[in-house]
Coordinates of C-alpha atoms in Angstrom, one line a residue:
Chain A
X258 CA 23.5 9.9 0.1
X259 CA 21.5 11.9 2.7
X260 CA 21.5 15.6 3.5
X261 CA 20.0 17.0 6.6
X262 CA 17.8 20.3 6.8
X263 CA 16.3 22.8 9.2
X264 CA 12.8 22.8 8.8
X265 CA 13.6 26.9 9.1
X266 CA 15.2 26.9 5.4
X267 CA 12.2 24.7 3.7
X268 CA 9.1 24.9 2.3
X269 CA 6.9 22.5 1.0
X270 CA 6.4 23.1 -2.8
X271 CA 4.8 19.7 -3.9
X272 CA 4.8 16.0 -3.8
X273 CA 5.7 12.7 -5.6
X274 CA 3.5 11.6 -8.3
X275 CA 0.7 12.4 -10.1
X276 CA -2.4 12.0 -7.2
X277 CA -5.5 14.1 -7.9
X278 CA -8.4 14.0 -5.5
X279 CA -9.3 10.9 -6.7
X280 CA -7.0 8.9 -4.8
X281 CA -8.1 10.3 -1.4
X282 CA -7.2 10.0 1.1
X283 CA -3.5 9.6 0.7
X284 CA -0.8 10.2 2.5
X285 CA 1.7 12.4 0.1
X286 CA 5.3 12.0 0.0
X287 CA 6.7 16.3 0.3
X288 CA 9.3 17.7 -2.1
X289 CA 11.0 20.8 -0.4
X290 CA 13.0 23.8 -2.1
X291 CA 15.7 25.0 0.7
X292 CA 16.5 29.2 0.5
X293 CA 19.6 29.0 1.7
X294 CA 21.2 26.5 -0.8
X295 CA 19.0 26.4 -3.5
X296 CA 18.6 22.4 -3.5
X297 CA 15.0 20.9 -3.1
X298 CA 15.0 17.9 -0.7
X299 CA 13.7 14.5 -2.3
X300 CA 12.3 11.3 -0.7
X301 CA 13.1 9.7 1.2
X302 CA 12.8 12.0 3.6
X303 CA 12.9 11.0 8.0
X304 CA 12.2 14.0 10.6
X305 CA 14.3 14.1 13.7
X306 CA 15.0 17.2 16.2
X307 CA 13.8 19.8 13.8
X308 CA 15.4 18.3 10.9
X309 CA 14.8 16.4 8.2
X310 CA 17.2 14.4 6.4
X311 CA 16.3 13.6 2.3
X312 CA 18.3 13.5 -1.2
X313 CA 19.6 16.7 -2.3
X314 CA 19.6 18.0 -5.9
X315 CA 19.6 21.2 -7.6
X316 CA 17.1 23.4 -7.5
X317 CA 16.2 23.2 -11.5
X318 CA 16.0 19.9 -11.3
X319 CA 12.3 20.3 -9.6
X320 CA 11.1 22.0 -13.3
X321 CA 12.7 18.9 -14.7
X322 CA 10.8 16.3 -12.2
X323 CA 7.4 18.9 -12.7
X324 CA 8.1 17.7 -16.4
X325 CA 8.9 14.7 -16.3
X326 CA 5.4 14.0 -14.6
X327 CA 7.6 12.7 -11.3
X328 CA 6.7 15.7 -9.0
X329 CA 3.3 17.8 -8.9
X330 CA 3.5 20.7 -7.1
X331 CA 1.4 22.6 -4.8
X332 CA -0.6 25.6 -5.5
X333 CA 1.4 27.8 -3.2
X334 CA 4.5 26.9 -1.2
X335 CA 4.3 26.5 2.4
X336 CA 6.4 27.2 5.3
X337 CA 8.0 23.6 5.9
X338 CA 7.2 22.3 9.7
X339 CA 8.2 19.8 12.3
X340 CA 5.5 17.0 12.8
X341 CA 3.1 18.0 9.8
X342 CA 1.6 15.9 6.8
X343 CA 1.1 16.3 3.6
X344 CA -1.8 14.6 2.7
X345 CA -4.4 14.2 -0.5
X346 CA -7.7 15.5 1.3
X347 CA -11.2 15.2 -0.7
X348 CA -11.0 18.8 -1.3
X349 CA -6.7 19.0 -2.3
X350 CA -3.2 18.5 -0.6
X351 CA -3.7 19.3 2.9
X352 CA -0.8 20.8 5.1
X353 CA -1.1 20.4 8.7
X354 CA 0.0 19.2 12.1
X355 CA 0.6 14.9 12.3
X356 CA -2.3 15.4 14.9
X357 CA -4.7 17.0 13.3
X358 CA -4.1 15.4 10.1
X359 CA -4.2 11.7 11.1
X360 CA -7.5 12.8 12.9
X361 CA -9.1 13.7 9.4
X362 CA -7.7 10.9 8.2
X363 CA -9.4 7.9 10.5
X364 CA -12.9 9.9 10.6
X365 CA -12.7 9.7 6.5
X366 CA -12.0 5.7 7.6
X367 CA -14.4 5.7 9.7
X368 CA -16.9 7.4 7.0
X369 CA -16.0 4.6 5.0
X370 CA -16.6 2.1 6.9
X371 CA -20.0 3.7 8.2
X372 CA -21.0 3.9 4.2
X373 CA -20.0 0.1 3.5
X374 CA -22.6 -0.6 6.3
X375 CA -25.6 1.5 4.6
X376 CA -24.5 0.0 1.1
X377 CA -23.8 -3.6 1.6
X378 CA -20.4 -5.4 1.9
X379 CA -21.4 -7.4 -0.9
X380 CA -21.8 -3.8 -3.1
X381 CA -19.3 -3.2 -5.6
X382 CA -19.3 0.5 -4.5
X383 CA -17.9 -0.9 -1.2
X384 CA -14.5 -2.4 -2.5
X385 CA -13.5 1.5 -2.7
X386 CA -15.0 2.7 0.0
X387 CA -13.1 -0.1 2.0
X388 CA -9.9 0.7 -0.1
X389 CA -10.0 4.0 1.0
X390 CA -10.3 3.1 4.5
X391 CA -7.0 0.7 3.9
X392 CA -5.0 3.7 2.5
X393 CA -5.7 5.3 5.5
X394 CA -3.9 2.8 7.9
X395 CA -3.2 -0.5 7.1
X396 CA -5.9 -2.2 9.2
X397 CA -6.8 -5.9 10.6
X398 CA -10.5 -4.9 10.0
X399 CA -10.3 -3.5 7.0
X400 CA -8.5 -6.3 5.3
X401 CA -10.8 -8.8 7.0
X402 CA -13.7 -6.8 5.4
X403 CA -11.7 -6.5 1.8
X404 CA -11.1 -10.2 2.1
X405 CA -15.0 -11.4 2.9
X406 CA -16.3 -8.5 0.6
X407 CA -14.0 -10.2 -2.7
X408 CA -15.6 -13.9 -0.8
X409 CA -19.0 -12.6 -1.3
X410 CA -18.6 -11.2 -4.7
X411 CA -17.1 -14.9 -5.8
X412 CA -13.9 -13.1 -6.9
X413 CA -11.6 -15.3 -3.6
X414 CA -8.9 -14.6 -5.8
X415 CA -8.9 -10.8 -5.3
X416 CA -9.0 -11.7 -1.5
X417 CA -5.9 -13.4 -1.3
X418 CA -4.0 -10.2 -1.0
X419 CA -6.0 -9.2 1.8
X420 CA -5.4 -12.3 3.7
X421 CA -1.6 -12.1 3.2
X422 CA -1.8 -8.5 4.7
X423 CA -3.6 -9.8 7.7
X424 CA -1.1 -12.7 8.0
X425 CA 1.6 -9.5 7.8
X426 CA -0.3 -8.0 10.5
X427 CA 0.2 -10.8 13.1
X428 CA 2.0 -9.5 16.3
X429 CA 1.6 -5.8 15.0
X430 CA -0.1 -2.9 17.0
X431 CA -2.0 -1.5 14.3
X432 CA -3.1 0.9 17.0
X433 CA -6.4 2.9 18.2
X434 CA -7.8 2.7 14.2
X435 CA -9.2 -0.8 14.6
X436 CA -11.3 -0.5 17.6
X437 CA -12.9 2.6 15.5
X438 CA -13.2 0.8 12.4
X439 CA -14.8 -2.3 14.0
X440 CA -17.5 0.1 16.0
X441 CA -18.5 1.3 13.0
X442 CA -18.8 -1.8 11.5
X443 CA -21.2 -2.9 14.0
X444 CA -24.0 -2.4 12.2
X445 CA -22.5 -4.9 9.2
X446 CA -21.6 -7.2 11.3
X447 CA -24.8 -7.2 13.3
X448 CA -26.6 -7.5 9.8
X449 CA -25.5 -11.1 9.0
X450 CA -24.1 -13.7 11.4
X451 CA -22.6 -15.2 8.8
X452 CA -20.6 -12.2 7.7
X453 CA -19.6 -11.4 11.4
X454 CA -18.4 -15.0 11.4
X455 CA -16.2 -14.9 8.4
X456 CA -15.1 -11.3 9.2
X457 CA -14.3 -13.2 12.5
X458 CA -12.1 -16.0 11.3
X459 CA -10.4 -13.4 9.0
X460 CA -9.0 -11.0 11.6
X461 CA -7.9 -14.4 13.3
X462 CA -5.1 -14.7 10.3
X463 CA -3.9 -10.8 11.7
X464 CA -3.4 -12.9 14.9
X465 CA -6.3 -10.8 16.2
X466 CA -8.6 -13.0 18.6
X467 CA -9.3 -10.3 20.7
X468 CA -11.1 -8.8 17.8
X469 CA -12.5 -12.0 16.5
X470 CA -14.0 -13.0 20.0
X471 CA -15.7 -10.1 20.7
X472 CA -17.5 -10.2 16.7
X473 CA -18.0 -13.6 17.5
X474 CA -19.7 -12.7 21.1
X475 CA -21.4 -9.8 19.9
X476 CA -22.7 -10.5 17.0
X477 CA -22.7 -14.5 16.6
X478 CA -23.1 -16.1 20.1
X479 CA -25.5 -13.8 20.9
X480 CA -27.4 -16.8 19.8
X481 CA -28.4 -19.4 22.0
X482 CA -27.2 -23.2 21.4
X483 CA -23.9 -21.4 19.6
X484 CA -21.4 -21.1 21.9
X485 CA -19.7 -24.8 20.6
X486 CA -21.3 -24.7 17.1
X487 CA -18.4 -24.0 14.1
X488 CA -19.0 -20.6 13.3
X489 CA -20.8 -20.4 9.7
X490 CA -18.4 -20.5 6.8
X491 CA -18.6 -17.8 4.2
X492 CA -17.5 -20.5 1.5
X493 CA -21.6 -21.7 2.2
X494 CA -22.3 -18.4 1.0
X495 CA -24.3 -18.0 -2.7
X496 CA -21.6 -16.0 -4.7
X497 CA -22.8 -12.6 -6.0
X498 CA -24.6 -13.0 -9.0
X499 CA -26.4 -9.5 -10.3
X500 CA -26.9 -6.1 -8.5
X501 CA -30.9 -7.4 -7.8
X502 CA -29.4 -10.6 -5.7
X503 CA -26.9 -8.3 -3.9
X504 CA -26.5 -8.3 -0.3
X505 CA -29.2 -6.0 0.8
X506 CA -28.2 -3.0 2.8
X507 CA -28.2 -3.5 6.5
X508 CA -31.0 -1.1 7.5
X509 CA -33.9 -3.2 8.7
X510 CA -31.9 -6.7 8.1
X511 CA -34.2 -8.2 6.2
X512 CA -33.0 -11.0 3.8
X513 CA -34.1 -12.0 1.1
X514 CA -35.2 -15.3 -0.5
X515 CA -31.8 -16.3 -2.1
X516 CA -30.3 -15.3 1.3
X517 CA -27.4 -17.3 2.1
X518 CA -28.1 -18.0 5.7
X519 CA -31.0 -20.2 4.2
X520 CA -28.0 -22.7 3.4
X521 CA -27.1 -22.4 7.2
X522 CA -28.2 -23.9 10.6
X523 CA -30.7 -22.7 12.0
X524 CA -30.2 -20.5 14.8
X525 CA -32.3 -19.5 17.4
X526 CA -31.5 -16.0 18.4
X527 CA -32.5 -14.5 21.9
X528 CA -33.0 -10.4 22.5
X529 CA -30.1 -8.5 22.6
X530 CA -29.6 -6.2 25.5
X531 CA -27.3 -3.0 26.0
X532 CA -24.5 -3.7 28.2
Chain B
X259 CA 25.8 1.0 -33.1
X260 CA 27.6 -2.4 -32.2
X261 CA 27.4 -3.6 -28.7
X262 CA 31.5 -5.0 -29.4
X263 CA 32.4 -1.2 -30.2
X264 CA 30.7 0.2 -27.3
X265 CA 32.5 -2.6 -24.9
X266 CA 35.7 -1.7 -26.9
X267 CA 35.9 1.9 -25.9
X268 CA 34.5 0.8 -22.4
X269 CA 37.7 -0.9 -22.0
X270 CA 39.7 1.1 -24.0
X271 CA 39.0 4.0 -21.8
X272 CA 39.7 2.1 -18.2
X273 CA 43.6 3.1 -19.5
X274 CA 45.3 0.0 -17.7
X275 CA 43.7 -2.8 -18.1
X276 CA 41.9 -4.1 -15.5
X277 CA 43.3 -8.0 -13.5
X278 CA 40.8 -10.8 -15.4
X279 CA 38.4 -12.2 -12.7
X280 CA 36.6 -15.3 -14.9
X281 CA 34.8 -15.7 -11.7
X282 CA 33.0 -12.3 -11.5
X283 CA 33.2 -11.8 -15.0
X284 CA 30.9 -14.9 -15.2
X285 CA 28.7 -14.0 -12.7
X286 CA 28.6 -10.3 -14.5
X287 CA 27.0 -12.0 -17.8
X288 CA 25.1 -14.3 -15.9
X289 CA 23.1 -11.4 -13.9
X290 CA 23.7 -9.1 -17.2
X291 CA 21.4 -11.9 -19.1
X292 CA 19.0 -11.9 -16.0
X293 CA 18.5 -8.2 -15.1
X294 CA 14.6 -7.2 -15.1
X295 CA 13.1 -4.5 -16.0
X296 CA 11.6 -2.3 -13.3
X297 CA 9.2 0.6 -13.8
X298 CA 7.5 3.5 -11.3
X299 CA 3.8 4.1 -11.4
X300 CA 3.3 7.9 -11.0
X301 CA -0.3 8.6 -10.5
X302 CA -3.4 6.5 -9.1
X303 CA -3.2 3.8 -11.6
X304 CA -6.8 3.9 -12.6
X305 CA -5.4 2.5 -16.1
X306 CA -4.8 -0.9 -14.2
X307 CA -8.2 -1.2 -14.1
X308 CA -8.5 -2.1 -18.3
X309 CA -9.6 -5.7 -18.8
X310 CA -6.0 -6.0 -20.5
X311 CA -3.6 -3.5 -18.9
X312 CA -0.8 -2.1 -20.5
X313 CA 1.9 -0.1 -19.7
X314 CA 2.0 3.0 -22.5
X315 CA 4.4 5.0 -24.3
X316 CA 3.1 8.7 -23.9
X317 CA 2.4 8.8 -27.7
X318 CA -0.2 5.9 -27.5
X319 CA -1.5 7.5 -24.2
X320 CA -2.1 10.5 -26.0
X321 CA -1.0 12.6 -23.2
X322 CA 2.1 15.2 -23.8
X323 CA 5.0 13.7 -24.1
X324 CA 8.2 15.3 -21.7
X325 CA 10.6 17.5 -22.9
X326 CA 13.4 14.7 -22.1
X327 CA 11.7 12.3 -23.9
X328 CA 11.1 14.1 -26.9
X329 CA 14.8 15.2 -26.5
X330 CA 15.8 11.1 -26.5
X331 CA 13.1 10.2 -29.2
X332 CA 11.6 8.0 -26.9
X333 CA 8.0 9.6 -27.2
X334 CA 6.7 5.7 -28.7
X335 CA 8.6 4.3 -26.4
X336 CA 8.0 2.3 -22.6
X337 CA 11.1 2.9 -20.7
X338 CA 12.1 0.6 -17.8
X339 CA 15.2 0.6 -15.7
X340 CA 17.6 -2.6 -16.6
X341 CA 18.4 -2.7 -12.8
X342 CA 16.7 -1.0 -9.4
X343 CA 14.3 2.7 -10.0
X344 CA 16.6 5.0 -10.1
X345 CA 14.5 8.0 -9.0
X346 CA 13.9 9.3 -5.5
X347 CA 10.8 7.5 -4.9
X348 CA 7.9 6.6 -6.6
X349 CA 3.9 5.2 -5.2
X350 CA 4.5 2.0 -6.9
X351 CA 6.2 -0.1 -9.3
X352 CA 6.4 -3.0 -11.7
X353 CA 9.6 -5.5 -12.1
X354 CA 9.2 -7.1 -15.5
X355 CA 11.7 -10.6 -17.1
X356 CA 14.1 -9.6 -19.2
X357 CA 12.7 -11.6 -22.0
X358 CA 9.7 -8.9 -21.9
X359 CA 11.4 -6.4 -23.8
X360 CA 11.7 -8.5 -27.0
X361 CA 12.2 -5.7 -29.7
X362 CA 13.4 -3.2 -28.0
X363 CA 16.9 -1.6 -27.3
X364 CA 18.6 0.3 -24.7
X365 CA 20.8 2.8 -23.7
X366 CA 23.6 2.7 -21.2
X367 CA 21.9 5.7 -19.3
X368 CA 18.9 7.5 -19.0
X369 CA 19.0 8.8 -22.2
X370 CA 16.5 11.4 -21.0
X371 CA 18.4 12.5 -18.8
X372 CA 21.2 14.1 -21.5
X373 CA 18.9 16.8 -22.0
X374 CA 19.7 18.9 -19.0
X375 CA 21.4 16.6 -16.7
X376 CA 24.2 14.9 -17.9
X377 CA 27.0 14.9 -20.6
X378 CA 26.7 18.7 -20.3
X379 CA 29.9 19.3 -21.6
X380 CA 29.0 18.4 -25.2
X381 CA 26.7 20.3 -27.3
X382 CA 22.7 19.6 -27.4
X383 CA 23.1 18.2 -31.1
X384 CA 26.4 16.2 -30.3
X385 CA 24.2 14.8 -27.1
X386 CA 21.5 13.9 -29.7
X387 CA 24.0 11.8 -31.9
X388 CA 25.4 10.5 -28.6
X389 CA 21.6 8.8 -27.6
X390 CA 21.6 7.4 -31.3
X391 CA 25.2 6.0 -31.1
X392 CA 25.1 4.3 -27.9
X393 CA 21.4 2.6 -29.1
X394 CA 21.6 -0.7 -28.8
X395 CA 19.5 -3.4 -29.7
X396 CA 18.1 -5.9 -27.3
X397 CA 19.2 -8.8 -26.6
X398 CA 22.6 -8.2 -27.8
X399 CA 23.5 -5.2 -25.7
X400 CA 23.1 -7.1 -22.2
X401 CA 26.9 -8.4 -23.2
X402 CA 27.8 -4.4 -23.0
X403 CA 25.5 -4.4 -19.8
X404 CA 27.9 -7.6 -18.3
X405 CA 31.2 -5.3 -19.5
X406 CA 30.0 -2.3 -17.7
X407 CA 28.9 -3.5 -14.1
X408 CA 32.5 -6.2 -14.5
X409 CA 34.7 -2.7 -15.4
X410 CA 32.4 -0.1 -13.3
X411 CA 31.2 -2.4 -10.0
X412 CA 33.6 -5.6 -10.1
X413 CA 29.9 -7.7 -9.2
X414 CA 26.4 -7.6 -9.7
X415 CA 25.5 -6.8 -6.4
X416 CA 27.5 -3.2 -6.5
X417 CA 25.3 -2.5 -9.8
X418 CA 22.6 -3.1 -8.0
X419 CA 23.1 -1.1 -5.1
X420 CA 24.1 2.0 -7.3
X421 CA 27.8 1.6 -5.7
X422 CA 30.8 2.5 -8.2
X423 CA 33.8 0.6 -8.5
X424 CA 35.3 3.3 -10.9
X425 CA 33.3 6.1 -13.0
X426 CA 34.7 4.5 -16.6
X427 CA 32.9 5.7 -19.5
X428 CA 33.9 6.4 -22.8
X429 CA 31.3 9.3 -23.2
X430 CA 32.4 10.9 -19.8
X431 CA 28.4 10.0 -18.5
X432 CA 29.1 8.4 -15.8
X433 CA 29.0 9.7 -11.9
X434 CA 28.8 8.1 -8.5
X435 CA 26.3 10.8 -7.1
X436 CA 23.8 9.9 -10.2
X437 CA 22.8 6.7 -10.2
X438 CA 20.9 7.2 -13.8
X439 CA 24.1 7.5 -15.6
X440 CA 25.3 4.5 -14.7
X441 CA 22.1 2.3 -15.4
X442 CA 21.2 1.3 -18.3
X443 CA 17.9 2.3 -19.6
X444 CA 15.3 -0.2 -21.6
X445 CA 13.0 1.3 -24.5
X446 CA 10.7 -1.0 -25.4
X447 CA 8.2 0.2 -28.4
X448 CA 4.8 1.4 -28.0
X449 CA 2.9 -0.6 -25.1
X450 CA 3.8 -3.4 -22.6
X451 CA 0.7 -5.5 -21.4
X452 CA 0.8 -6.6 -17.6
X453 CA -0.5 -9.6 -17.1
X454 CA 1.9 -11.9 -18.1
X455 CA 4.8 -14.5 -17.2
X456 CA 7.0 -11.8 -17.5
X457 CA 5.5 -10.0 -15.0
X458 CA 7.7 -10.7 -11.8
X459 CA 7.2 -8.1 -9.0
X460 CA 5.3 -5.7 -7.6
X461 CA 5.4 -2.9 -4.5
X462 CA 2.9 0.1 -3.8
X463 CA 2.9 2.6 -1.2
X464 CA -0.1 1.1 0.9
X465 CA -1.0 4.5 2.0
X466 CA -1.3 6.3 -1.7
X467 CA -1.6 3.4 -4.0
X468 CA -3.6 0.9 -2.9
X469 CA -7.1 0.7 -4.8
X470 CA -9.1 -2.0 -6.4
X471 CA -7.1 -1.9 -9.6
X472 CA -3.4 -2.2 -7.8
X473 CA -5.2 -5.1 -5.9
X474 CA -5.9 -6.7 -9.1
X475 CA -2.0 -6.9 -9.7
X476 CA -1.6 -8.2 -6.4
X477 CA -3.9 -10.8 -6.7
X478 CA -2.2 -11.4 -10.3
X479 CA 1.7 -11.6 -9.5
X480 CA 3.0 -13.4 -5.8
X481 CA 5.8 -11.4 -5.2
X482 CA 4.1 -8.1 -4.3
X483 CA 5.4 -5.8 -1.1
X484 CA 2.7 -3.2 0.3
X485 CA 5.0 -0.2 1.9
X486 CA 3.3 0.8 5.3
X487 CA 4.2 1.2 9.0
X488 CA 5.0 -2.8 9.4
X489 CA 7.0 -3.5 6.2
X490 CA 10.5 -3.9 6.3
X491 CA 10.8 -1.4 3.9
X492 CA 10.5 2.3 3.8
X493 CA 10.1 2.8 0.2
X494 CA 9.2 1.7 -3.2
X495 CA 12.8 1.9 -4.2
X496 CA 14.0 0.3 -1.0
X497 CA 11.6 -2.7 -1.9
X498 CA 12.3 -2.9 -5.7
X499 CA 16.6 -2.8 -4.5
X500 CA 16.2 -5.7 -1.9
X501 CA 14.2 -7.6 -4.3
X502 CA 16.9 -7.6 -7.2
X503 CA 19.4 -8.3 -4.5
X504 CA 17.3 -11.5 -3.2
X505 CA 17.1 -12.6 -6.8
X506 CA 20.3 -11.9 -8.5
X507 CA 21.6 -15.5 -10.2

């Protein structure tokens, strides 16, 4: 059974769980205390008019939950408001306006993604950049990137998760996030045809082909002779086998000997022009 | 104790005895026998990513153990809910087969919870011998858990969803607004490992605890719910609920 609150009566005096900065970003579930009726307001919680509606319970019980390992709690308490996130930042919980807080939270995607690109999808330091990324939105591009990044390690297994996310996706406005997220892949994509191709076919599962055409025009049929070819299938790809046969980073797109797109047909590409 | 004395004074204290249903009171031991185990992750579940993970009582995590557990004795012990989580939310959690908890036993609360919470009106050392009383060993006391959701929820299903048929309760525990003194509460000795048959379900908060090790479990068990803006539920709790409800023989 729900209670309701004026924002007016709460503050903010910590959150579920037991999050440190390592799991940034992450969006934090709040635990208020009200001053009017000594109760602290549990998840889960929903905002309406001013309001917020969550499971009451007495005001000792937070020392209880602190205890009990359920409930961390903030530094200081804030002022409870309308529209603002509690949020695990790099630096600490972060209190602030939806706005400004879901703004931090796509540019740390965004980051992400930008340092998958300079690392290598193949990298194993990119599985949590990438997860980071997810945890920020749940994203067609991101899982299509999770999935072909667990494809190029050999681990398919760990993709299949991915893939059933993307398959959740269909239909779904994941919003603004994915066109950011898939500019800043460009450089990843524009690295390896056959990645762009499998990232591609991925992001079709999400129901997606807007996406997956334009990875497919930009970055695969920029190549002449292409436009009817299959697209390359990641499966041709060699699976990862040590750190020194790792994708290279995408800087200067060189490939080496034990590339995979040796296994591929050969393309012939033409110069690519800004539109 | 015995699990017939506890489901004695169950009955003994509904006063009037309650019109025989052999249809619901089959389909209470039926479910009883079934009921997983379900469990809330509380911090980034970095310890998933062990070649072999295992679920750990405080005292082999050698982290400090809580006050309410040290109260219950259950400092060596895993605890699971038999039923839903009965907590206000947790980032994730782990539904396990009944047959997982092997040697354990079980309480028919949160036997944590009679530190500061419940059966207030008896003294802490008569709340003490109450915990060791109502211990029960496990299998056996899943025939208590069948008396208790027939003579507290008429069905299953109410158990399930927390709903209250009638607060009886021999040790005055028992109230609607508190779901944890009505569900029975699973100790099972020292460590559980993860990946296993008995390993059954699985949600996570997409937005807090979804990582490369949480994946891992994804990728291990089927039946796994990611809570975000397009899943049909809101919560870890919501998902674990409707996934007990889905399954329930």
């Amino acid at each position: 059974m729900t209670t309701r609150f004026d924002f007016q009566s709460l503050d903010v005096v910590g959150f579920i769980g037991q999050l440190d900065t390592s799991a940034a970003p992450a969006r934090l579930m709040p635990v208020y205390v009200c001053s009017s009726s000594a109760e602290i307001v549990l998840p889960p919680l929903s905002e309406s008019e001013g309001n917020v509606r969550g499971h009451a319970a007495p005001k000792e019980r937070l020392n209880e939950l602190v205890d009990e390992q359920e409930v961390t709690c903030l530094p200081s308490p804030e002022p409870a408001k309308p529209t603002h996130l509690l949020w695990m930042s790099p630096e600490g919980p972060r209190y602030e306006s939806r706005e400004r807080a879901e703004e931090a939270l796509e540019q740390l995607a965004e980051d992400a993604i930008r340092e998958v690109c300079a690392l290598g999808l193949r990298e194993d330091g990119a599985c949590d950049l990438l997860f980071k990324a997810y945890r920020v939105r749940t994203t067609a591009v991101v899982c299509a990137l999770l999935s072909v990044h667990f494809q190029l390690r050999g681990d398919p297994d760990q993709g299949q998760p991915l893939q059933k996310d993307l398959r959740r996706l269909a239909g779904k406005d994941t919003g603004r996030l994915e066109r950011r997220l898939l500019d800043a892949a460009a450089p990843l994509l524009a690295s390896s045809r056959e990645v762009a191709a499998a990232v591609a076919r991925e992001i079709r599962r999400a129901e997606r082909d807007d996406l997956a055409e334009e990875i497919l025009d930009e970055h695969v049929r920029h190549v002449t002779g292409t436009a009817s070819e299959p697209a390359p299938a990641i499966g041709q790809l060699e699976p990862f086998r040590s750190s020194s046969s790792a994708e290279r980073p995408v800087r200067g797109v060189r490939r080496s000997r034990s590339s995979p797109a040796r296994h591929l047909p050969r393309f012939r590409c033409v110069e690519r022009r800004a539109p | 104790m015995s699990v017939e004395r506890y489901i004695e004074e169950l009955f003994a204290a509904l006063g009037s005895p309650l019109p025989w249903d052999f249809d619901a009171a089959s389909q209470c031991l039926r479910a009883a026998a079934w009921m997983p185990l379900s469990h809330g992750l509380k911090d980034n579940v970095g310890f998933l990513g062990a070649p072999e993970p295992e679920l750990l009582s405080p005292k082999r995590m050698g982290t400090r153990a809580t006050d309410a557990r040290t109260f219950a004795g259950t400092v060596d012990a895993v605890c699971f809910w038999i039923g839903p989580l009965r907590i206000p939310d947790r980032n994730a959690a782990l539904v396990f087969r009944a047959e997982a908890e092997k040697a354990g036993t079980a309480t028919p609360w949160d036997s944590g919870g009679l530190l500061a919470r419940c059966a207030q009106h008896l003294g802490e050392a008569e709340r003490k011998s109450l915990i060791e009383r109502r211990t029960m060993s496990a299998p056996g006391y899943r025939r208590a858990l069948a008396a208790a959701i027939f003579v507290r929820h008429g069905n299953p299903q109410r158990y399930v969803q927390g709903a209250l048929l009638r607060a009886t309760d021999p040790d005055r525990i028992c109230q609607g607004t508190d779901l944890s003194s009505f569900t029975y509460e699973a100790q099972i000795p020292g460590r559980l490992r993860i990946f296993t048959d008995d390993l059954m379900y699985g949600a996570a908060h997409g937005s807090v605890a979804m990582n490369r090790h949480m994946n891992r479990v994804r990728s291990f068990c089927d039946d796994f719910d990611v809570i975000d803006d397009f899943s049909e539920h809101r919560t870890v709790v919501d998902a674990v609920r409707n996934y007990y409800e889905r399954k329930l023989p």
